[in-house]
Coordinates of C-alpha atoms in Angstrom, one line a residue:
M1 CA 53.9 163.7 -59.4
K2 CA 56.1 160.8 -58.5
I3 CA 57.2 160.5 -54.9
T4 CA 60.6 159.0 -54.4
S5 CA 63.1 158.6 -51.6
K6 CA 64.1 162.0 -50.1
K7 CA 67.8 161.2 -50.5
K8 CA 69.2 161.6 -54.0
T9 CA 71.2 158.5 -55.0
V10 CA 73.3 158.1 -58.0
V11 CA 74.0 154.6 -59.5
V12 CA 77.8 154.5 -60.1
R13 CA 77.5 151.3 -62.2
E14 CA 74.9 148.6 -62.9
Y15 CA 75.8 145.0 -63.6
Q16 CA 73.5 142.6 -65.4
L17 CA 74.5 139.2 -64.2
E18 CA 73.1 135.8 -65.3
V19 CA 71.3 135.6 -61.9
G20 CA 70.1 139.2 -61.6
T21 CA 71.2 142.8 -61.2
V22 CA 73.8 144.5 -59.0
Q23 CA 73.7 148.3 -58.7
V24 CA 76.7 150.0 -57.2
Y25 CA 76.3 153.3 -55.3
Q26 CA 78.9 155.5 -53.6
N27 CA 79.3 153.3 -50.5
Y28 CA 76.9 150.4 -50.9
M29 CA 75.6 147.9 -53.5
V30 CA 72.1 146.6 -54.1
A31 CA 71.4 143.2 -55.5
S32 CA 68.2 141.9 -56.9
F33 CA 68.2 138.3 -58.1
N34 CA 65.9 136.6 -60.7
E35 CA 63.0 134.3 -59.8
G36 CA 64.3 130.8 -59.4
A37 CA 68.0 131.7 -59.5
T38 CA 70.5 129.8 -57.4
I39 CA 73.2 131.8 -55.7
T40 CA 76.2 129.5 -55.7
L41 CA 79.8 130.1 -54.6
E42 CA 80.8 130.8 -58.2
R43 CA 78.1 133.5 -58.6
T44 CA 79.1 135.0 -55.2
Y45 CA 82.6 135.4 -56.5
Q46 CA 81.2 137.6 -59.3
I47 CA 79.6 139.9 -56.6
I48 CA 82.8 139.9 -54.5
G49 CA 84.7 140.9 -57.7
I50 CA 82.3 143.8 -58.2
S51 CA 82.9 144.9 -54.6
E52 CA 86.6 144.7 -55.0
I53 CA 86.5 146.9 -58.2
H54 CA 84.5 149.6 -56.4
F55 CA 85.3 149.3 -52.7
R56 CA 88.8 147.8 -52.6
D57 CA 90.2 150.2 -50.0
R58 CA 87.0 151.4 -48.2
D59 CA 84.1 150.1 -46.2
F60 CA 80.8 149.4 -47.9
G61 CA 77.3 147.9 -47.3
Y62 CA 75.3 145.3 -49.2
I63 CA 71.5 145.4 -49.6
S64 CA 69.7 142.3 -50.9
L65 CA 66.3 143.1 -52.4
R66 CA 64.3 139.9 -52.1
K67 CA 61.5 140.6 -54.6
N68 CA 61.8 137.2 -56.1
S69 CA 62.2 133.7 -54.7
Y70 CA 65.6 132.1 -55.2
A71 CA 68.0 129.7 -53.5
I72 CA 71.3 130.6 -51.7
D73 CA 74.0 128.1 -51.0
P74 CA 74.6 128.9 -47.3
T75 CA 78.4 128.3 -47.6
V76 CA 78.7 131.6 -49.5
Y77 CA 78.4 133.3 -46.1
N78 CA 81.7 131.8 -45.0
Y79 CA 83.4 133.7 -47.9
L80 CA 81.4 136.9 -47.3
R81 CA 82.5 136.9 -43.7
G82 CA 86.0 137.2 -44.9
L83 CA 85.3 140.6 -46.5
D84 CA 86.7 142.9 -43.8
N85 CA 85.4 146.0 -45.5
L86 CA 81.8 144.7 -45.8
K87 CA 80.4 146.4 -42.7
A88 CA 76.6 146.0 -43.1
F89 CA 74.4 143.3 -44.8
A90 CA 70.7 144.2 -45.1
I91 CA 67.9 142.0 -46.5
V92 CA 64.7 143.7 -47.7
S93 CA 61.5 141.7 -48.2
K94 CA 57.9 141.7 -47.3
K95 CA 57.6 137.9 -47.4
E96 CA 57.4 135.8 -44.3
I97 CA 59.5 133.0 -45.7
D98 CA 62.4 135.4 -46.2
M99 CA 62.2 136.3 -42.6
H100 CA 62.6 132.6 -41.6
N101 CA 65.4 132.2 -44.1
F102 CA 67.1 135.3 -42.7
N103 CA 67.3 133.7 -39.3
I104 CA 69.1 130.7 -40.8
E105 CA 71.4 132.9 -43.0
K106 CA 72.3 135.0 -40.0
M107 CA 73.7 131.8 -38.2
F108 CA 76.1 131.3 -41.1
Y109 CA 77.1 135.0 -41.6
K110 CA 77.8 136.0 -37.9
K111 CA 78.5 139.7 -38.7
P112 CA 76.1 142.7 -38.7
M113 CA 73.1 141.6 -40.7
E114 CA 69.5 142.9 -40.4
F115 CA 66.1 142.3 -42.0
F116 CA 63.9 145.1 -43.2
I117 CA 60.5 145.4 -44.8
E118 CA 61.2 148.9 -46.3
F119 CA 64.2 149.7 -48.4
D120 CA 64.7 153.2 -46.9
N121 CA 65.0 151.7 -43.4
A122 CA 67.6 149.2 -44.7
L123 CA 69.5 152.0 -46.4
A124 CA 69.5 154.2 -43.3
W125 CA 70.8 151.3 -41.2
V126 CA 73.6 150.6 -43.7
Q127 CA 74.6 154.3 -43.8
K128 CA 74.6 154.4 -40.0
R129 CA 76.8 151.3 -39.8
L130 CA 79.2 152.8 -42.2
K131 CA 79.4 156.1 -40.3
I132 CA 80.1 154.1 -37.1
N133 CA 82.9 152.2 -38.7
I134 CA 84.4 155.4 -40.3
G135 CA 84.3 157.0 -36.9
D136 CA 86.0 154.1 -35.2
K137 CA 89.0 154.4 -37.7
K138 CA 89.6 158.0 -36.7
S139 CA 89.9 157.3 -33.0

């Protein structure tokens, strides 16, 4: 018997990019990049484009699964900061180097961003951030 996450999630769409995979769910997306990839501004525009297709008029979260080692141009965070409907940015990794990199990335991003060791904890945080923001709009 396979044990999975208690919450049933349905992948709305999966994108195979040159640098990795992006899975889109109802209100968040999960990216997993290939070993040795470099996430440049041009490649970030692809991901922003995916977010605009699926989340143009509503809030969403982003989860980065750091299974592999890859490089990120820190200037991409200047552009990600401009996405007003991106309400939660979570990084999931068990590697210590990713924790150090996260502290640097957070300085560039300057919006809600958290680091997690377990995917389910990251997802719970993203869902909570989205509920908080939806609640704020109703007031």
